Amino acid sequence: MPSILDHLNPQQREAVTHGRGPLLVVAGAGTGKTATLVHRVAWLIAEGTEPARILLLTFTRRAAAEMLRRADGVLREMETATGRPRSSRVVSGTFHAVATRLLRRYGKAIGLPEGFSIHDRTDSEDLMNVLRTSLDLAKTDRRFPKKGTCMNIYSRCVNSRAKLEEMLAQHYPWCKQWEAELKKLFDAYVDRKEAQAVLDYDDLLVFWHALLDDPTAGRRLGEQFDCVLVDEYQDTNRLQAEILYRLCPDGQGLTVVGDDAQSIYSFRAATVRNILELPERYPDLSVLTLEQNYRSTQPILQATNRVIGLAQERYRKELWSDRSEGERPAMVTCEDEDDQTEYVIRRVLEHRESGVDLRRQAVLFRASHHSMTLEAELSRRNIPFHKYGGLKFVETAHIKDLMAFLRLAENPLDQVAGARLLPLLPGIGPGRARSLMERLHASGGDFSVWRKWKPPEACHKRWPAMVELLAGLAKSKAALADQVHQVRTFYTPLLEENYDNAKPRARDLEQLEQIAARYRDRRTMLAEITLDPPSSTQDLAGPPRKDDDFLVLSTIHSAKGLEWDAVYVIHAADGNIPSDMATDSPEQIEEELRLFYVALTRAKNWLYVTCPLRYYHHSFGRSDIHSYAQPTRFLPQDVAERFFNRTTTDVPREEDGLDPSPGSARLSSRDIRRQTKRLW
DNA sequence: CTGTTGAAATTTTTT
DNA sequence: ATTTCAACAG
């Protein structure tokens, strides 16, 4: 047994072999947090805990799969002679995914239908919008908050378990006047979900929480797990914390791992309070801190330690590394966005020349659209890249349309699905869609009532096919890929009528058909895709082939937990980092600081922070109106001295236009315009 | 009731 | 620049 502990440092070893008492591991960035958790899972199994009695909660599904894979490796190393235990039966996933599994199985105890549908954020907003309109809130004299805002308020109340009144006062003061209307709206929203057998993201947690409260089912559920391990605890919200308290009332068997310095999800109602106040909750809590960083060079750590030093409240820790050699991180001032793009690409290619593959380099940014210019330029030069975060493949209109067919077949009461797919037919708009869904609801979800409906002229030919398709799918036992194929056959002509650039969209649908084959059944596919949306088409298509190499582009949020040899943090201008949207309160600003810290600590060997000086107001227009940006406030003088300060002109530029390889011309039309502008 | 057109408002991060 | 809302013609 000791052999597997050999790779671990003393603090990690202590965490891995800790007994049954509640344990908090405060693990700084890159301190081997995942390794520790993985070894602890393996250790528990080796010590005789039944895998199925271990619950491992992670932030993404991918993280869960990765951890279990590694835990198996560790178990194998332990050489537990006969009947080697495996981690495959550990219950693992995100809070939401685990909740779904438990609720399908035990939800009946609290009157939840087994076949409930799950709404993603957009679906929830759509439903909210329908109610907002039908309650006549849309056209009041003073304008009522939009669907997205309503949803945010609702979700925040639920997740932080706070009263609407306090929530409005604290976070949405400009909506205070609408308190009474919002109450009515939220009541209607809750009732409507109940009538349609629909759960939204928040409901998954709420119902899990409630189920744990049930005298019989709750007891069984609570006794189901001996050990509960939670990763990224700093990004849990109050509701999630309460679920944990119910799972482990006395803290026995509970291990949570997190880093308060990396808490970046407060907009989703996550609160650092959970981790900061855990010692009060469990008086016998053991706190272990991991400070040895295995990821970054010492010069990078010296810089990032200074940055997080600006934070007010945190568990004190000073990260260090024995990788003392290394380049100091660079703070690069660029003339404008184009200059920044140019600089980043040049550096990326230089690193690739010296043997650092593109996939070992990442460009990080605060908001998804910050990478637009860069994406355009990378495409132009045929440099492959893969973007994480931002608009997802499954959020595009055509994928949502196709999924709406499957969803309605699965749950005919799901009005949002109906309201999405019915108006695809000409002659059917919101009004007719609503009345059709009402008929369907009245019949208890029997599609044959639609056969009697007289469709308007515009779609009377296609209507019967639509009805037969849905009725067929509803009771279909066919393979999922075949079902998707049927939908695709019916839907493709509609796609061409309803959207521009139908061709690439049609290709996406073909791809979705392939992917459907991988799921056990329709319900599983729908749930998994809404709970863990693949971040791009490539992601959906499966693991990338070993031989292709692509640069990683990612929002900082989506970069959480990952690392690269070279990291470029772009648009580090005040207003972007911190985002102007998030500078109302000191707490928000502090979160933006942590976000910046997360970005910087992704780097192993090279770190570049770039900041354009000038922002043009009309990015593609002829106007030359621009404003000047300040570098981020998170690099004040005493922090900045840990960086090399550069401007792009310090670095010798390659001679313009002399690059011989085709498709990578150095002189773009924008360069020419910029040079022209230097004349005045 | 649908579908189109023009005017007005708004712009982050995501399970 | 994109999304949302109101007005109007069919």
mmCIF file of N, CA and C in Angstrom, chain A residues 63-148:
data_model
loop_
_atom_site.group_PDB
_atom_site.id
_atom_site.type_symbol
_atom_site.label_atom_id
_atom_site.label_comp_id
_atom_site.label_asym_id
_atom_site.label_seq_id
_atom_site.Cartn_x
_atom_site.Cartn_y
_atom_site.Cartn_z
ATOM 1 N N ALA A 63 -14.837 15.962 -15.618
ATOM 2 C CA ALA A 63 -13.945 15.842 -14.466
ATOM 3 C C ALA A 63 -14.219 14.546 -13.716
ATOM 4 N N ALA A 64 -15.496 14.191 -13.585
ATOM 5 C CA ALA A 64 -15.848 12.968 -12.871
ATOM 6 C C ALA A 64 -15.269 11.747 -13.587
ATOM 7 N N ALA A 65 -15.472 11.693 -14.892
ATOM 8 C CA ALA A 65 -14.996 10.546 -15.666
ATOM 9 C C ALA A 65 -13.481 10.427 -15.556
ATOM 10 N N GLU A 66 -12.813 11.568 -15.680
ATOM 11 C CA GLU A 66 -11.362 11.591 -15.613
ATOM 12 C C GLU A 66 -10.856 11.089 -14.254
ATOM 13 N N MET A 67 -11.515 11.515 -13.205
ATOM 14 C CA MET A 67 -11.078 11.106 -11.869
ATOM 15 C C MET A 67 -11.248 9.611 -11.666
ATOM 16 N N LEU A 68 -12.367 9.083 -12.125
ATOM 17 C CA LEU A 68 -12.583 7.649 -11.932
ATOM 18 C C LEU A 68 -11.589 6.835 -12.748
ATOM 19 N N ARG A 69 -11.267 7.333 -13.931
ATOM 20 C CA ARG A 69 -10.294 6.633 -14.755
ATOM 21 C C ARG A 69 -8.949 6.570 -14.028
ATOM 22 N N ARG A 70 -8.572 7.714 -13.461
ATOM 23 C CA ARG A 70 -7.293 7.740 -12.758
ATOM 24 C C ARG A 70 -7.333 6.920 -11.476
ATOM 25 N N ALA A 71 -8.479 6.916 -10.807
ATOM 26 C CA ALA A 71 -8.598 6.132 -9.579
ATOM 27 C C ALA A 71 -8.384 4.648 -9.890
ATOM 28 N N ASP A 72 -8.906 4.215 -11.019
ATOM 29 C CA ASP A 72 -8.687 2.824 -11.432
ATOM 30 C C ASP A 72 -7.204 2.536 -11.594
ATOM 31 N N GLY A 73 -6.501 3.490 -12.189
ATOM 32 C CA GLY A 73 -5.063 3.329 -12.367
ATOM 33 C C GLY A 73 -4.365 3.151 -11.020
ATOM 34 N N VAL A 74 -4.744 3.983 -10.062
ATOM 35 C CA VAL A 74 -4.135 3.906 -8.738
ATOM 36 C C VAL A 74 -4.450 2.564 -8.097
ATOM 37 N N LEU A 75 -5.703 2.145 -8.225
ATOM 38 C CA LEU A 75 -6.098 0.866 -7.624
ATOM 39 C C LEU A 75 -5.274 -0.283 -8.210
ATOM 40 N N ARG A 76 -5.043 -0.188 -9.503
ATOM 41 C CA ARG A 76 -4.277 -1.242 -10.155
ATOM 42 C C ARG A 76 -2.862 -1.299 -9.571
ATOM 43 N N GLU A 77 -2.325 -0.098 -9.331
ATOM 44 C CA GLU A 77 -0.974 -0.016 -8.772
ATOM 45 C C GLU A 77 -0.896 -0.595 -7.372
ATOM 46 N N MET A 78 -1.993 -0.541 -6.687
ATOM 47 C CA MET A 78 -1.973 -0.996 -5.292
ATOM 48 C C MET A 78 -1.811 -2.504 -5.178
ATOM 49 N N GLU A 79 -2.024 -3.182 -6.272
ATOM 50 C CA GLU A 79 -1.834 -4.634 -6.282
ATOM 51 C C GLU A 79 -2.562 -5.323 -5.144
ATOM 52 N N THR A 80 -3.789 -5.075 -5.045
ATOM 53 C CA THR A 80 -4.567 -5.808 -4.047
ATOM 54 C C THR A 80 -4.936 -7.155 -4.645
ATOM 55 N N ALA A 81 -4.057 -8.087 -4.424
ATOM 56 C CA ALA A 81 -4.020 -9.404 -5.044
ATOM 57 C C ALA A 81 -5.276 -9.847 -5.792
ATOM 58 N N THR A 82 -6.199 -10.483 -5.123
ATOM 59 C CA THR A 82 -7.340 -11.069 -5.825
ATOM 60 C C THR A 82 -8.533 -10.129 -5.849
ATOM 61 N N GLY A 83 -9.361 -10.313 -6.846
ATOM 62 C CA GLY A 83 -10.597 -9.530 -6.952
ATOM 63 C C GLY A 83 -10.338 -8.047 -6.794
ATOM 64 N N ARG A 84 -9.399 -7.565 -7.604
ATOM 65 C CA ARG A 84 -9.024 -6.163 -7.550
ATOM 66 C C ARG A 84 -10.267 -5.274 -7.613
ATOM 67 N N PRO A 85 -10.448 -4.417 -6.630
ATOM 68 C CA PRO A 85 -11.624 -3.550 -6.640
ATOM 69 C C PRO A 85 -11.523 -2.520 -7.763
ATOM 70 N N ARG A 86 -12.669 -2.080 -8.238
ATOM 71 C CA ARG A 86 -12.679 -1.073 -9.295
ATOM 72 C C ARG A 86 -13.533 0.102 -8.853
ATOM 73 N N SER A 87 -13.224 1.236 -9.432
ATOM 74 C CA SER A 87 -13.946 2.431 -9.008
ATOM 75 C C SER A 87 -15.195 2.658 -9.856
ATOM 76 N N SER A 88 -15.421 1.753 -10.802
ATOM 77 C CA SER A 88 -16.457 2.061 -11.793
ATOM 78 C C SER A 88 -17.845 2.200 -11.189
ATOM 79 N N ARG A 89 -18.051 1.657 -10.010
ATOM 80 C CA ARG A 89 -19.401 1.763 -9.475
ATOM 81 C C ARG A 89 -19.569 2.935 -8.510
ATOM 82 N N VAL A 90 -18.547 3.734 -8.385
ATOM 83 C CA VAL A 90 -18.674 4.953 -7.591
ATOM 84 C C VAL A 90 -19.759 5.818 -8.222
ATOM 85 N N VAL A 91 -20.626 6.381 -7.394
ATOM 86 C CA VAL A 91 -21.662 7.264 -7.916
ATOM 87 C C VAL A 91 -21.024 8.635 -8.101
ATOM 88 N N SER A 92 -20.998 9.120 -9.339
ATOM 89 C CA SER A 92 -20.288 10.369 -9.549
ATOM 90 C C SER A 92 -20.941 11.218 -10.621
ATOM 91 N N GLY A 93 -20.625 12.475 -10.621
ATOM 92 C CA GLY A 93 -21.161 13.413 -11.598
ATOM 93 C C GLY A 93 -21.333 14.777 -10.962
ATOM 94 N N THR A 94 -21.965 15.682 -11.703
ATOM 95 C CA THR A 94 -22.249 16.999 -11.146
ATOM 96 C C THR A 94 -23.423 16.866 -10.183
ATOM 97 N N PHE A 95 -23.614 17.876 -9.365
ATOM 98 C CA PHE A 95 -24.784 17.881 -8.485
ATOM 99 C C PHE A 95 -26.045 17.634 -9.308
ATOM 100 N N HIS A 96 -26.130 18.310 -10.455
ATOM 101 C CA HIS A 96 -27.359 18.210 -11.240
ATOM 102 C C HIS A 96 -27.541 16.829 -11.845
ATOM 103 N N ALA A 97 -26.450 16.248 -12.327
ATOM 104 C CA ALA A 97 -26.556 14.931 -12.956
ATOM 105 C C ALA A 97 -26.893 13.862 -11.923
ATOM 106 N N VAL A 98 -26.263 13.945 -10.753
ATOM 107 C CA VAL A 98 -26.556 12.970 -9.705
ATOM 108 C C VAL A 98 -28.002 13.132 -9.242
ATOM 109 N N ALA A 99 -28.429 14.379 -9.098
ATOM 110 C CA ALA A 99 -29.813 14.636 -8.697
ATOM 111 C C ALA A 99 -30.771 13.978 -9.682
ATOM 112 N N THR A 100 -30.493 14.122 -10.969
ATOM 113 C CA THR A 100 -31.368 13.526 -11.976
ATOM 114 C C THR A 100 -31.481 12.021 -11.773
ATOM 115 N N ARG A 101 -30.343 11.372 -11.594
ATOM 116 C CA ARG A 101 -30.360 9.922 -11.429
ATOM 117 C C ARG A 101 -31.164 9.515 -10.201
ATOM 118 N N LEU A 102 -30.929 10.200 -9.081
ATOM 119 C CA LEU A 102 -31.629 9.839 -7.856
ATOM 120 C C LEU A 102 -33.127 10.106 -7.972
ATOM 121 N N LEU A 103 -33.466 11.213 -8.637
ATOM 122 C CA LEU A 103 -34.885 11.572 -8.729
ATOM 123 C C LEU A 103 -35.652 10.640 -9.661
ATOM 124 N N ARG A 104 -34.997 10.167 -10.696
ATOM 125 C CA ARG A 104 -35.674 9.194 -11.566
ATOM 126 C C ARG A 104 -36.017 7.952 -10.757
ATOM 127 N N ARG A 105 -35.082 7.596 -9.875
ATOM 128 C CA ARG A 105 -35.243 6.358 -9.139
ATOM 129 C C ARG A 105 -36.174 6.509 -7.934
ATOM 130 N N TYR A 106 -35.977 7.560 -7.165
ATOM 131 C CA TYR A 106 -36.719 7.663 -5.906
ATOM 132 C C TYR A 106 -37.744 8.798 -5.872
ATOM 133 N N GLY A 107 -37.837 9.550 -6.991
ATOM 134 C CA GLY A 107 -38.696 10.729 -7.005
ATOM 135 C C GLY A 107 -40.158 10.435 -6.731
ATOM 136 N N LYS A 108 -40.574 9.197 -7.026
ATOM 137 C CA LYS A 108 -41.975 8.835 -6.818
ATOM 138 C C LYS A 108 -42.417 9.120 -5.392
ATOM 139 N N ALA A 109 -41.488 8.955 -4.456
ATOM 140 C CA ALA A 109 -41.808 9.159 -3.042
ATOM 141 C C ALA A 109 -42.339 10.560 -2.778
ATOM 142 N N ILE A 110 -41.917 11.523 -3.579
ATOM 143 C CA ILE A 110 -42.441 12.872 -3.385
ATOM 144 C C ILE A 110 -43.323 13.276 -4.558
ATOM 145 N N GLY A 111 -43.886 12.278 -5.234
ATOM 146 C CA GLY A 111 -44.888 12.529 -6.259
ATOM 147 C C GLY A 111 -44.351 13.051 -7.571
ATOM 148 N N LEU A 112 -43.103 12.735 -7.858
ATOM 149 C CA LEU A 112 -42.513 13.210 -9.101
ATOM 150 C C LEU A 112 -42.667 12.133 -10.171
ATOM 151 N N PRO A 113 -43.242 12.470 -11.337
ATOM 152 C CA PRO A 113 -43.358 11.450 -12.376
ATOM 153 C C PRO A 113 -41.975 11.022 -12.857
ATOM 154 N N GLU A 114 -41.847 9.743 -13.151
ATOM 155 C CA GLU A 114 -40.539 9.205 -13.483
ATOM 156 C C GLU A 114 -39.990 9.804 -14.781
ATOM 157 N N GLY A 115 -40.900 10.122 -15.693
ATOM 158 C CA GLY A 115 -40.444 10.591 -17.001
ATOM 159 C C GLY A 115 -40.340 12.104 -17.124
ATOM 160 N N PHE A 116 -40.060 12.786 -16.042
ATOM 161 C CA PHE A 116 -40.001 14.255 -16.115
ATOM 162 C C PHE A 116 -38.977 14.729 -17.147
ATOM 163 N N SER A 117 -39.251 15.885 -17.742
ATOM 164 C CA SER A 117 -38.292 16.494 -18.674
ATOM 165 C C SER A 117 -37.442 17.504 -17.928
ATOM 166 N N ILE A 118 -36.284 17.783 -18.479
ATOM 167 C CA ILE A 118 -35.425 18.794 -17.876
ATOM 168 C C ILE A 118 -35.279 19.961 -18.839
ATOM 169 N N HIS A 119 -35.576 21.153 -18.357
ATOM 170 C CA HIS A 119 -35.432 22.358 -19.172
ATOM 171 C C HIS A 119 -34.062 22.962 -18.966
ATOM 172 N N ASP A 120 -33.413 23.335 -20.039
ATOM 173 C CA ASP A 120 -32.177 24.080 -19.871
ATOM 174 C C ASP A 120 -32.520 25.548 -19.678
ATOM 175 N N ARG A 121 -31.507 26.359 -19.557
ATOM 176 C CA ARG A 121 -31.725 27.744 -19.225
ATOM 177 C C ARG A 121 -32.618 28.466 -20.240
ATOM 178 N N THR A 122 -32.377 28.207 -21.524
ATOM 179 C CA THR A 122 -33.169 28.869 -22.560
ATOM 180 C C THR A 122 -34.630 28.443 -22.489
ATOM 181 N N ASP A 123 -34.860 27.153 -22.305
ATOM 182 C CA ASP A 123 -36.232 26.662 -22.198
ATOM 183 C C ASP A 123 -36.936 27.330 -21.025
ATOM 184 N N SER A 124 -36.226 27.422 -19.910
ATOM 185 C CA SER A 124 -36.811 28.031 -18.722
ATOM 186 C C SER A 124 -37.174 29.489 -19.003
ATOM 187 N N GLU A 125 -36.282 30.180 -19.700
ATOM 188 C CA GLU A 125 -36.566 31.574 -20.030
ATOM 189 C C GLU A 125 -37.775 31.675 -20.956
ATOM 190 N N ASP A 126 -37.862 30.744 -21.896
ATOM 191 C CA ASP A 126 -38.999 30.755 -22.809
ATOM 192 C C ASP A 126 -40.313 30.611 -22.049
ATOM 193 N N LEU A 127 -40.319 29.666 -21.115
ATOM 194 C CA LEU A 127 -41.531 29.456 -20.328
ATOM 195 C C LEU A 127 -41.851 30.706 -19.513
ATOM 196 N N MET A 128 -40.827 31.279 -18.944
ATOM 197 C CA MET A 128 -40.994 32.501 -18.166
ATOM 198 C C MET A 128 -41.592 33.600 -19.059
ATOM 199 N N ASN A 129 -41.134 33.640 -20.292
ATOM 200 C CA ASN A 129 -41.596 34.666 -21.219
ATOM 201 C C ASN A 129 -43.072 34.498 -21.558
ATOM 202 N N VAL A 130 -43.477 33.248 -21.787
ATOM 203 C CA VAL A 130 -44.881 32.967 -22.081
ATOM 204 C C VAL A 130 -45.751 33.482 -20.944
ATOM 205 N N LEU A 131 -45.358 33.186 -19.718
ATOM 206 C CA LEU A 131 -46.159 33.588 -18.568
ATOM 207 C C LEU A 131 -46.133 35.094 -18.386
ATOM 208 N N ARG A 132 -44.983 35.670 -18.653
ATOM 209 C CA ARG A 132 -44.832 37.110 -18.542
ATOM 210 C C ARG A 132 -45.818 37.810 -19.470
ATOM 211 N N THR A 133 -45.960 37.274 -20.670
ATOM 212 C CA THR A 133 -46.891 37.854 -21.632
ATOM 213 C C THR A 133 -48.334 37.584 -21.217
ATOM 214 N N SER A 134 -48.627 36.351 -20.819
ATOM 215 C CA SER A 134 -50.026 36.029 -20.543
ATOM 216 C C SER A 134 -50.518 36.697 -19.258
ATOM 217 N N LEU A 135 -49.620 37.088 -18.396
ATOM 218 C CA LEU A 135 -50.040 37.827 -17.200
ATOM 219 C C LEU A 135 -50.090 39.332 -17.474
ATOM 220 N N ASP A 136 -49.913 39.699 -18.747
ATOM 221 C CA ASP A 136 -49.953 41.115 -19.151
ATOM 222 C C ASP A 136 -48.871 41.948 -18.492
ATOM 223 N N LEU A 137 -47.750 41.320 -18.242
ATOM 224 C CA LEU A 137 -46.663 42.080 -17.636
ATOM 225 C C LEU A 137 -45.767 42.694 -18.707
ATOM 226 N N ALA A 138 -45.931 42.223 -19.952
ATOM 227 C CA ALA A 138 -45.043 42.669 -21.012
ATOM 228 C C ALA A 138 -45.294 44.117 -21.404
ATOM 229 N N LYS A 139 -46.560 44.545 -21.308
ATOM 230 C CA LYS A 139 -46.819 45.915 -21.753
ATOM 231 C C LYS A 139 -47.371 46.789 -20.645
ATOM 232 N N THR A 140 -46.593 46.937 -19.634
ATOM 233 C CA THR A 140 -46.926 47.891 -18.592
ATOM 234 C C THR A 140 -46.304 49.221 -18.990
ATOM 235 N N ASP A 141 -46.752 50.288 -18.369
ATOM 236 C CA ASP A 141 -46.240 51.594 -18.788
ATOM 237 C C ASP A 141 -44.753 51.756 -18.470
ATOM 238 N N ARG A 142 -44.359 51.305 -17.269
ATOM 239 C CA ARG A 142 -42.923 51.300 -16.986
ATOM 240 C C ARG A 142 -42.430 49.911 -17.317
ATOM 241 N N ARG A 143 -41.299 49.809 -17.974
ATOM 242 C CA ARG A 143 -41.007 48.492 -18.521
ATOM 243 C C ARG A 143 -40.587 47.455 -17.469
ATOM 244 N N PHE A 144 -41.200 46.301 -17.626
ATOM 245 C CA PHE A 144 -41.029 45.173 -16.718
ATOM 246 C C PHE A 144 -39.738 44.445 -17.072
ATOM 247 N N PRO A 145 -39.041 43.887 -16.074
ATOM 248 C CA PRO A 145 -37.800 43.159 -16.394
ATOM 249 C C PRO A 145 -37.991 42.076 -17.459
ATOM 250 N N LYS A 146 -36.991 41.876 -18.284
ATOM 251 C CA LYS A 146 -37.095 40.912 -19.375
ATOM 252 C C LYS A 146 -36.977 39.483 -18.859
ATOM 253 N N LYS A 147 -37.263 38.565 -19.772
ATOM 254 C CA LYS A 147 -37.318 37.167 -19.336
ATOM 255 C C LYS A 147 -36.013 36.710 -18.675
ATOM 256 N N GLY A 148 -34.890 37.145 -19.257
ATOM 257 C CA GLY A 148 -33.600 36.724 -18.706
ATOM 258 C C GLY A 148 -33.414 37.231 -17.280
#
